[in-house]
Short mmCIF file of C-alpha atoms in Angstrom, two decimals:
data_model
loop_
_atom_site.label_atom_id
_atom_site.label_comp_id
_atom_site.label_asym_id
_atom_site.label_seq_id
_atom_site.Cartn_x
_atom_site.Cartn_y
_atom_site.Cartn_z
CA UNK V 30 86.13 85.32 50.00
CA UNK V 31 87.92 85.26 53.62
CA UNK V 32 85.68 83.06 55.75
CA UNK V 33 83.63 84.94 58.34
CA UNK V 34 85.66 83.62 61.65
CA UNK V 35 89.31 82.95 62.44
CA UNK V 36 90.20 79.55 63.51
CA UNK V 37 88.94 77.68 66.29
CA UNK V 38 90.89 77.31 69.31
CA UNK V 39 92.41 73.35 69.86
CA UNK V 40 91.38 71.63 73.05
CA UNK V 41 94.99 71.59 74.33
CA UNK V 42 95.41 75.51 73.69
CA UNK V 43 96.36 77.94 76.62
CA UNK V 44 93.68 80.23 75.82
CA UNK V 45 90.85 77.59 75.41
CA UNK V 46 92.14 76.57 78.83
CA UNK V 47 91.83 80.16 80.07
CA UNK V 48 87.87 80.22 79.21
CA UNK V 49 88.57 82.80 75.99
CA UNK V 50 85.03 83.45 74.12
CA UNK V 51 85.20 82.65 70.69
CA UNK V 52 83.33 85.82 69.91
CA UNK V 53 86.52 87.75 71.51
CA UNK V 54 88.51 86.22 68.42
CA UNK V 55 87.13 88.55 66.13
CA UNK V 56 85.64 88.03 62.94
CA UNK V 57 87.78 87.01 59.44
CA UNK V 58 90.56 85.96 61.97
CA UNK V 59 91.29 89.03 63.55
CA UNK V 60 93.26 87.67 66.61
CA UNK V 61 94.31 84.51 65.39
CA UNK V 62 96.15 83.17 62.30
CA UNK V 63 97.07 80.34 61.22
CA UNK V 64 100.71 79.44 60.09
CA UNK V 65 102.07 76.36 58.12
CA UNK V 66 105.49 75.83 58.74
CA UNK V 67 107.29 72.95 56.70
CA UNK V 68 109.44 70.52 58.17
CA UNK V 69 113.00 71.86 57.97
CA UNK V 70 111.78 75.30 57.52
CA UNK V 71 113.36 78.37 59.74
CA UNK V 72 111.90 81.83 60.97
CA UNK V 73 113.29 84.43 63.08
CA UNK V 74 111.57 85.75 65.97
CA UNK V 75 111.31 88.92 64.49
CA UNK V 76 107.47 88.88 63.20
CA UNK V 77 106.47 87.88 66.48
CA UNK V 78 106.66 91.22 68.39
CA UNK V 79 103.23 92.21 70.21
CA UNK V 80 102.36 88.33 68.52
CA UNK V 81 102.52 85.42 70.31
CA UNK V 82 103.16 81.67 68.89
CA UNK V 83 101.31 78.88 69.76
CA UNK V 84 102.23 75.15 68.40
CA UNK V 85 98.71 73.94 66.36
CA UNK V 86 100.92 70.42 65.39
CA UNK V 87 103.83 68.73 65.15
CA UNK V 88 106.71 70.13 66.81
CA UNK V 89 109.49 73.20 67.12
CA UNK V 90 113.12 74.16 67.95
CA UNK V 91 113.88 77.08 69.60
CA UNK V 92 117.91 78.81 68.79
CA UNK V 93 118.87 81.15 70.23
CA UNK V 94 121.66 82.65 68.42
CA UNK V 95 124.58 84.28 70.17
CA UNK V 96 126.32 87.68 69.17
CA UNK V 97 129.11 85.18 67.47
CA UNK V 98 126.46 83.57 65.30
CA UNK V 99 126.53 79.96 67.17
CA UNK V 100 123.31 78.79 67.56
CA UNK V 101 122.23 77.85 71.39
CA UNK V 102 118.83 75.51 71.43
CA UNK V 103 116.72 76.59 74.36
CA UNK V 104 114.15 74.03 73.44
CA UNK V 105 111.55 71.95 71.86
CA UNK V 106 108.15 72.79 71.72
CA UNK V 107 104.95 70.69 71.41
CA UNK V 108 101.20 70.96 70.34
CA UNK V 109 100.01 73.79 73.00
CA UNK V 110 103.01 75.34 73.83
CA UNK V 111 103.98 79.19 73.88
CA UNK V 112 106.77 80.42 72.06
CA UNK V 113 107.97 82.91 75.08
CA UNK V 114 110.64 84.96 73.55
CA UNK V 115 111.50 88.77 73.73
CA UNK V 116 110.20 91.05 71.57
CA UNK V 117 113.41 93.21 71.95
CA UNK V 118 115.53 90.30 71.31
CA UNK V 119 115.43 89.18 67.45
CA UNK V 120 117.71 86.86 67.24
CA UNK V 121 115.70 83.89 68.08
CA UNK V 122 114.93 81.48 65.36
CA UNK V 123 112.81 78.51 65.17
CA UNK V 124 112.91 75.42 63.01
CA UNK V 125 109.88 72.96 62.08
CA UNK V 126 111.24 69.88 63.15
CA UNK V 127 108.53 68.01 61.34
CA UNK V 128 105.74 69.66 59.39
CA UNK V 129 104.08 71.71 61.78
CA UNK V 130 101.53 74.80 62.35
CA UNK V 131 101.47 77.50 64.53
CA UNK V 132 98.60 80.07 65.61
CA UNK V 133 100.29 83.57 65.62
CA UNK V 134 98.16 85.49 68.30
CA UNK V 135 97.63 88.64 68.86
CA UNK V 136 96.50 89.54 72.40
CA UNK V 137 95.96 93.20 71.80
CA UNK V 138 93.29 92.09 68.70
CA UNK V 139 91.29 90.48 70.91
CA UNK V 140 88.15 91.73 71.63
CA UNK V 141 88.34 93.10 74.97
CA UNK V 142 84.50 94.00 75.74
CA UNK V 143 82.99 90.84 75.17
CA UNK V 144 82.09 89.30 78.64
CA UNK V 145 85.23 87.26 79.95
CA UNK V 146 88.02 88.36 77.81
CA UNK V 147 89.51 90.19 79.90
CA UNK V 148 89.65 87.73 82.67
CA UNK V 149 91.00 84.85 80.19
CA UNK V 150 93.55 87.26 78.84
CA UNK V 151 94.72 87.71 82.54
CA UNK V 152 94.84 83.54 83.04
CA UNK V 153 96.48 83.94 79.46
CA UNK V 154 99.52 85.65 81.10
CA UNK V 155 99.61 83.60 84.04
CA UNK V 156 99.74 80.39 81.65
CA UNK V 157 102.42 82.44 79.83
CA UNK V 158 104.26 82.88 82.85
CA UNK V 159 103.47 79.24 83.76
CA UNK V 160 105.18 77.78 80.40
CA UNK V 161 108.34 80.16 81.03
CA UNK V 162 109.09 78.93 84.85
CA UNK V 163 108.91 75.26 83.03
CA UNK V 164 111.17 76.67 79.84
CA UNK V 165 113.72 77.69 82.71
CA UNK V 166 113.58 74.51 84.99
CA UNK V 167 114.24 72.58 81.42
CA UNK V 168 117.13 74.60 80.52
CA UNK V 169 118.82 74.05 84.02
CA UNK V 170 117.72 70.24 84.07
CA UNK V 171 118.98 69.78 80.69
CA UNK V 172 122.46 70.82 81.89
CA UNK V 173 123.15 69.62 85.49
CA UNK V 174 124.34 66.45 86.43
CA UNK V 175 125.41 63.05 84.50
CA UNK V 176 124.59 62.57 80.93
CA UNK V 177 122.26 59.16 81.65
CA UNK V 178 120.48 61.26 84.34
CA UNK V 179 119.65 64.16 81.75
CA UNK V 180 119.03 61.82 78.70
CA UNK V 181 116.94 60.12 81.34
CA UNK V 182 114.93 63.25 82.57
CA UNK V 183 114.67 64.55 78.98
CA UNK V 184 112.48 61.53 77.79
CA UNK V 185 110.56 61.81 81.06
CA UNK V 186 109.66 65.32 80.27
CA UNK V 187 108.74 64.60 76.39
CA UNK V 188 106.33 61.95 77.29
CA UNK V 189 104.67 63.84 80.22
CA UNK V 190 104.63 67.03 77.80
CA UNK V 191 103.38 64.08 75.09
CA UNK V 192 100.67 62.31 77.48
CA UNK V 193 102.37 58.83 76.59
CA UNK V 194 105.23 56.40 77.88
CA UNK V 195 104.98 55.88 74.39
CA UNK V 196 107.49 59.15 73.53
CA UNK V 197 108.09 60.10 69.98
CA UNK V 198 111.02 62.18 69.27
CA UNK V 199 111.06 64.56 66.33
CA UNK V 200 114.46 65.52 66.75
CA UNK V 201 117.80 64.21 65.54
CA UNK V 202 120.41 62.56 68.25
CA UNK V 203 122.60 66.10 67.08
CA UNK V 204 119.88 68.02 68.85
CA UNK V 205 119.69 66.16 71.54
CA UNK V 206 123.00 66.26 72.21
CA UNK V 207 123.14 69.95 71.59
CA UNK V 208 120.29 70.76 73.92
CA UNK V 209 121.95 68.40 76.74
CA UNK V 210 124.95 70.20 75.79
CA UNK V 211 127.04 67.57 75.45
CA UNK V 212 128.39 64.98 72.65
CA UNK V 213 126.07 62.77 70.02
CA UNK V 214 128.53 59.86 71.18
CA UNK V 215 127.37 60.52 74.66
CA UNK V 216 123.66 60.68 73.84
CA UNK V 217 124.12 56.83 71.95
CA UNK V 218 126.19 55.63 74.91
CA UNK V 219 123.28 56.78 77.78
CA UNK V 220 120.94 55.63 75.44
CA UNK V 221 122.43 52.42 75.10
CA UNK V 222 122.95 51.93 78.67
CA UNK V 223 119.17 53.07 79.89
CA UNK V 224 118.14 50.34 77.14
CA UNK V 225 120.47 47.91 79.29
CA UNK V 226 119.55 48.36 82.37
CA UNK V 227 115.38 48.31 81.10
CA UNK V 228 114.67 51.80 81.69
CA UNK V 229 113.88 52.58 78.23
CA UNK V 230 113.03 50.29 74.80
CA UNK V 231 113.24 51.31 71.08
CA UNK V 232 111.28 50.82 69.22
CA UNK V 233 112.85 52.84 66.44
CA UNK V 234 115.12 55.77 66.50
CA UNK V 235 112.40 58.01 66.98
CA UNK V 236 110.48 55.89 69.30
CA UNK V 237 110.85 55.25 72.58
CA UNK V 238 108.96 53.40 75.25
CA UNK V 239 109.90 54.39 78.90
CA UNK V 240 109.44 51.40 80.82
CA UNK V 241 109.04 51.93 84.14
CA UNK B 22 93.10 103.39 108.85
CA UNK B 23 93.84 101.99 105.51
CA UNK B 24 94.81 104.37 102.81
CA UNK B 25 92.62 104.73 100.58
CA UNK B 26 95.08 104.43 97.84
CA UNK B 27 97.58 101.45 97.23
CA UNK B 28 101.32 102.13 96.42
CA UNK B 29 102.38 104.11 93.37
CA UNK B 30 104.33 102.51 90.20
CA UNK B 31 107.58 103.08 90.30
CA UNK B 32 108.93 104.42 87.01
CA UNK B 33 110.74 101.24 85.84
CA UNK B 34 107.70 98.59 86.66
CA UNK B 35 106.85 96.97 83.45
CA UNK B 36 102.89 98.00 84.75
CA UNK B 37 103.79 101.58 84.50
CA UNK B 38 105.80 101.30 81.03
CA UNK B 39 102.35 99.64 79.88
CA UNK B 40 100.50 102.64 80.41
CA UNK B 41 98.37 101.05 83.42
CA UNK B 42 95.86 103.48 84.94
CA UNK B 43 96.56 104.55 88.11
CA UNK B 44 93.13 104.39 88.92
CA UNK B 45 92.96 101.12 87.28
CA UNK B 46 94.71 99.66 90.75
CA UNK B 47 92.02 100.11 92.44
CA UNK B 48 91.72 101.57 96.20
CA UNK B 49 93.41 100.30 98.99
CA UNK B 50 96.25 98.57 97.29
CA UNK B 51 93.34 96.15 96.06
CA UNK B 52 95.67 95.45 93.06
CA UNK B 53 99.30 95.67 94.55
CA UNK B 54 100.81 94.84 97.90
CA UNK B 55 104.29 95.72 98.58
CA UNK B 56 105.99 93.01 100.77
CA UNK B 57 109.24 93.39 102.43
CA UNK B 58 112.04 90.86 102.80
CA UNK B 59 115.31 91.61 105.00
CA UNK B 60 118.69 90.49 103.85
CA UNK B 61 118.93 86.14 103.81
CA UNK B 62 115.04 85.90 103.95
CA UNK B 63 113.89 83.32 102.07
CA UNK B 64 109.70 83.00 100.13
CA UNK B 65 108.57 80.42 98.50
CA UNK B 66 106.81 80.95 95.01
CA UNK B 67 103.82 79.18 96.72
CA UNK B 68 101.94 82.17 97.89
CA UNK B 69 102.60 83.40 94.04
CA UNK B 70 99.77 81.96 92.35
CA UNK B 71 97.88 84.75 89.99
CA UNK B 72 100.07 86.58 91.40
CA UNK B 73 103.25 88.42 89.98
CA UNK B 74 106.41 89.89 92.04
CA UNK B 75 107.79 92.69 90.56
CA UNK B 76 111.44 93.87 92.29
CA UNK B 77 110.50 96.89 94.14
CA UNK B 78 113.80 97.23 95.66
CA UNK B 79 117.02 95.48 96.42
CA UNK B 80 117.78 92.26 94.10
CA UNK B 81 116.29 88.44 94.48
CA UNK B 82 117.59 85.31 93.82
CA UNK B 83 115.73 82.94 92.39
CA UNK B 84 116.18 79.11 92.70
CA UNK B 85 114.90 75.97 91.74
CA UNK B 86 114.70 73.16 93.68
CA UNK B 87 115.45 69.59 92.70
CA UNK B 88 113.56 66.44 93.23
CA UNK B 89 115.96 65.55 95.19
CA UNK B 90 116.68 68.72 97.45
CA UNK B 91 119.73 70.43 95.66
CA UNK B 92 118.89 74.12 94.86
CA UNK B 93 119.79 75.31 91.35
CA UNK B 94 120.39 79.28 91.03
CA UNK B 95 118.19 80.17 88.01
CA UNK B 96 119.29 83.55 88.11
CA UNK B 97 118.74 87.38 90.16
CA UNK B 98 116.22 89.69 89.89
CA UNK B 99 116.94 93.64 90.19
CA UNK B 100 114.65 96.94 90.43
CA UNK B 101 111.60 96.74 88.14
CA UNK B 102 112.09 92.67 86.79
CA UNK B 103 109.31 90.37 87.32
CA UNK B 104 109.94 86.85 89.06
CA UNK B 105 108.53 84.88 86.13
CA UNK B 106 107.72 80.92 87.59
CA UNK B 107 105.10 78.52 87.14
CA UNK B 108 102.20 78.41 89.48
CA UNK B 109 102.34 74.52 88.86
CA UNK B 110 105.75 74.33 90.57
CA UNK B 111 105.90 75.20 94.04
CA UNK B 112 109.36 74.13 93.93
CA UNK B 113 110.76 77.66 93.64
CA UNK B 114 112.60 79.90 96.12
CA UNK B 115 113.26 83.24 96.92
CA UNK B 116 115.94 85.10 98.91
CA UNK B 117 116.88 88.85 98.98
CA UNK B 118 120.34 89.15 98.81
CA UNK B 119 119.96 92.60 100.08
CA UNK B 120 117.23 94.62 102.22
CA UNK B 121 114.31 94.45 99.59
CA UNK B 122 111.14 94.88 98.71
CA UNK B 123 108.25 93.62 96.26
CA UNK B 124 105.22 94.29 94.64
CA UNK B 125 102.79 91.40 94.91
CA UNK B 126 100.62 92.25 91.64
CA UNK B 127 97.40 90.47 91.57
CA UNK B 128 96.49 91.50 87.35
CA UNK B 129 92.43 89.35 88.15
CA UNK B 130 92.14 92.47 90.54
CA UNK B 131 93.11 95.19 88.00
CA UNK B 132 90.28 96.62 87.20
CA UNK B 133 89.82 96.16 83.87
CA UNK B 134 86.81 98.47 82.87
CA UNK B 135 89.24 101.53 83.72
CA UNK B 136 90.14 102.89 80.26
CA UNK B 137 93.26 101.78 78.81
CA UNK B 138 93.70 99.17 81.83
CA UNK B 139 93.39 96.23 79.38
CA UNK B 140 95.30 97.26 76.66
CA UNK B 141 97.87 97.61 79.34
CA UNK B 142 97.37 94.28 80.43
CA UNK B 143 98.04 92.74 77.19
CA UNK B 144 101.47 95.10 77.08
CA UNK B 145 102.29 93.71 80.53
CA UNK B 146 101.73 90.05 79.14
CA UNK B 147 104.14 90.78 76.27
CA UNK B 148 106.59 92.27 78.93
CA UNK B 149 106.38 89.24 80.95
CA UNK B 150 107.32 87.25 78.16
CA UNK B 151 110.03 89.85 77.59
CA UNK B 152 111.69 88.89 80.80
CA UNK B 153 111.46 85.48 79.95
CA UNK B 154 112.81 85.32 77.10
CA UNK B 155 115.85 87.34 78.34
CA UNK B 156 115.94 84.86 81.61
CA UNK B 157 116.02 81.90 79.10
CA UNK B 158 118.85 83.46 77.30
CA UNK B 159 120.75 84.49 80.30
CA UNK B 160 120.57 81.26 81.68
CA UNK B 161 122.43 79.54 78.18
CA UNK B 162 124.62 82.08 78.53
CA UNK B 163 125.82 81.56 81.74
CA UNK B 164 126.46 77.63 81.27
CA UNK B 165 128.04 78.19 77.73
CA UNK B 166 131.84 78.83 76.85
CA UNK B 167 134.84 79.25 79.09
CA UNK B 168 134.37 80.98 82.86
CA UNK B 169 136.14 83.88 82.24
CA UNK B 170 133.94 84.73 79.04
CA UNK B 171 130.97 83.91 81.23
CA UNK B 172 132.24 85.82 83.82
CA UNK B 173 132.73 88.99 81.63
CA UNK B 174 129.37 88.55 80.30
CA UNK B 175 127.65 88.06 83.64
CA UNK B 176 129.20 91.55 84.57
CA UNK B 177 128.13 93.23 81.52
CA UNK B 178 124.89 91.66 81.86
CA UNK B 179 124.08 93.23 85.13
CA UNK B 180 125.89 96.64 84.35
CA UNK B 181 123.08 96.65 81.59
CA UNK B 182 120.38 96.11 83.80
CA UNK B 183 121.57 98.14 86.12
CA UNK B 184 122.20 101.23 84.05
CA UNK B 185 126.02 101.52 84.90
CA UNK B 186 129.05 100.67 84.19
CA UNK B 187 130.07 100.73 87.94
CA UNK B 188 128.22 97.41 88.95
CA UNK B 189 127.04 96.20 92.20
CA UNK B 190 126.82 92.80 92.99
CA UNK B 191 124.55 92.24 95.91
CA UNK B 192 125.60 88.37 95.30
CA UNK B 193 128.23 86.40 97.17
CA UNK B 194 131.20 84.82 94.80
CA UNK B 195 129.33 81.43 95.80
CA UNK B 196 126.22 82.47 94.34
CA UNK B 197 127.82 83.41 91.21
CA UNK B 198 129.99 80.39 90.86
CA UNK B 199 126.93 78.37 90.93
CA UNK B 200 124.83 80.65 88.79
CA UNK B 201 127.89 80.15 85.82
CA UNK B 202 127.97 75.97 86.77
CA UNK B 203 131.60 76.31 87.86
CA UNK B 204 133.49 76.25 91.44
CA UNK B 205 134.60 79.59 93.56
CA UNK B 206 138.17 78.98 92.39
CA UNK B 207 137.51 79.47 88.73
CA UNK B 208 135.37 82.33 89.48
CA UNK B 209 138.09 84.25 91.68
CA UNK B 210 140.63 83.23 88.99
CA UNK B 211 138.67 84.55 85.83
CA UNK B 212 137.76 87.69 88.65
CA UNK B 213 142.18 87.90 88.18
CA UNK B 214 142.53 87.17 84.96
CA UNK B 215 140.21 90.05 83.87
CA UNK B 216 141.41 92.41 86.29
CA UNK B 217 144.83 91.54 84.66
CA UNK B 218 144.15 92.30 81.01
CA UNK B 219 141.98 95.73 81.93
CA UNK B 220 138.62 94.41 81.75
CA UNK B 221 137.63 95.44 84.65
CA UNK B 222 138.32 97.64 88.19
CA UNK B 223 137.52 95.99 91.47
CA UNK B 224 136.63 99.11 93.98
CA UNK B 225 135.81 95.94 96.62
CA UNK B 226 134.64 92.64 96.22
CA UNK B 227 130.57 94.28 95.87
CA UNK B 228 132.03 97.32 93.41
CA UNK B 229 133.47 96.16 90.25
CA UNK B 230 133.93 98.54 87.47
CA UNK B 231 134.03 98.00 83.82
CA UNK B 232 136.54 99.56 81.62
CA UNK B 233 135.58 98.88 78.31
#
């Protein structure tokens, strides 16, 4: 028997923050389901037209993959984060870069007479909007300057995006380096230098303490 | 005397390809403002929050500014695009590289009890994110691969968006050696290069034609 409402919305979501009304979900899950991705585990962007994604747990890569086939990654998202990709543009695909779940939203399922949906739908597309201007800053940030001073401003950004100077990276030093677009022997040598000069301690490969 | 009405969609706003109401607008431009910028006049994105600015007429650019002062091109904006940047980050400018003109769209003052207005709302969030997406892809693409390639596909990028193979580029070479991460001699040399091998036509340096 399908339960009688959809999920409920997570603290950190965009459209709890927008004031939705949990009666504007719908019943049985109208607007919102639920979907497990495993950790490894790849899908297109191509079920997500008129749908939008938004991380429930763990974390996400976003490809994008060029008319050659090389994969690009545009980014790395975390629990409350909008996938913001085009509709018309398919060839997105994103990987579960530890097991993860995603709420697959559909704005035009929500119910748009109960009293203030429509006005959190609107804040909805301003925090859309919101979470692209910072996908765009990241993309230029990720690519200007030295290599320390990105690796640097990358782990900034994860533990701000984290809420902890206690940063946990689910992605391998490859993707790092791929994102940063530059080498993985790079990567180890600005890690190894912000670890001697103090800005940064390991606590394993995946962990890292910022410092300062 | 005010009119009583505000300005029409034009027929490539993203509002008008969601179906918006006219009446939905609302009287006296309560909805839309159009603002115009001269040539070399610079806005911050400050005076953008809720709101949206569509390109009326003319082309933007948009840039992000550094902690530390350095602008970063993030890209241009032609007829009918929306400036997509977070309301968090005031750190965003503006500039018409041309005589232009915007639509300031406030969507809180849409009014959304006009049939259809907020199922065309929830279109115009999904075109937002359409733009983004693209942004976020043009903005890999631009950084990625040899100049000349990027070159080529900075052309055919805006001959796309512009709905012609005869483009117009309203940008200096400056702008667009800094847009593609690369200095104003590589850009007039991959300019030569592809006007060697046929690629394209330069009418003069604003006219460039593709021959493909």
């Amino acid at each position: 028997m399908p339960h009688a409402h959809g999920p409920t919305l997570c603290s950190a979501c965009p459209l709890a923050e927008a004031g939705l009304p949990p009666a504007a979900l719908g019943a049985a899950g109208a607007a919102i389901g639920v979907i497990q991705v495993a950790k490894g585990q790849l899908r297109t962007c191509e079920d997500l037209s008129n749908h939008f994604a938004i991380v429930r747990k763990g974390a996400l890569k976003v490809e994008f993959l060029n008319p050659d086939g090389r994969a690009e990654i545009a980014g790395f998202l975390f629990q409350g984060e909008v996938l913001v990709c085009s509709v018309s543009d398919q060839d997105v695909a994103i990987t579960a870069l530890e097991d993860a779940a995603f709420c697959d939203v559909r704005p035009d399922r929500i119910a748009q007479d109960v009293a203030g949906a429509a006005a959190a739908l609107t804040r909805f597309t301003q925090a859309v909007a919101d979470q692209s201007g910072l996908d765009q800053r990241r993309l230029i940030q990720a690519r200007s300057g030295p290599v320390e001073d990105r690796l640097m401003w990358f782990l900034e950004d994860v533990a701000a995006r984290q809420k902890s100077d206690a940063v946990h990276l689910p992605m391998p030093r490859s993707d790092i380096a791929h994102y940063l677009n530059t080498s993985a022997e790079s990567v180890s040598r600005a890690f190894t230098n912000l670890r001697a000069r103090g800005a940064i301690e390991t606590r394993s490969p995946r962990r890292i303490t910022l410092t300062n």
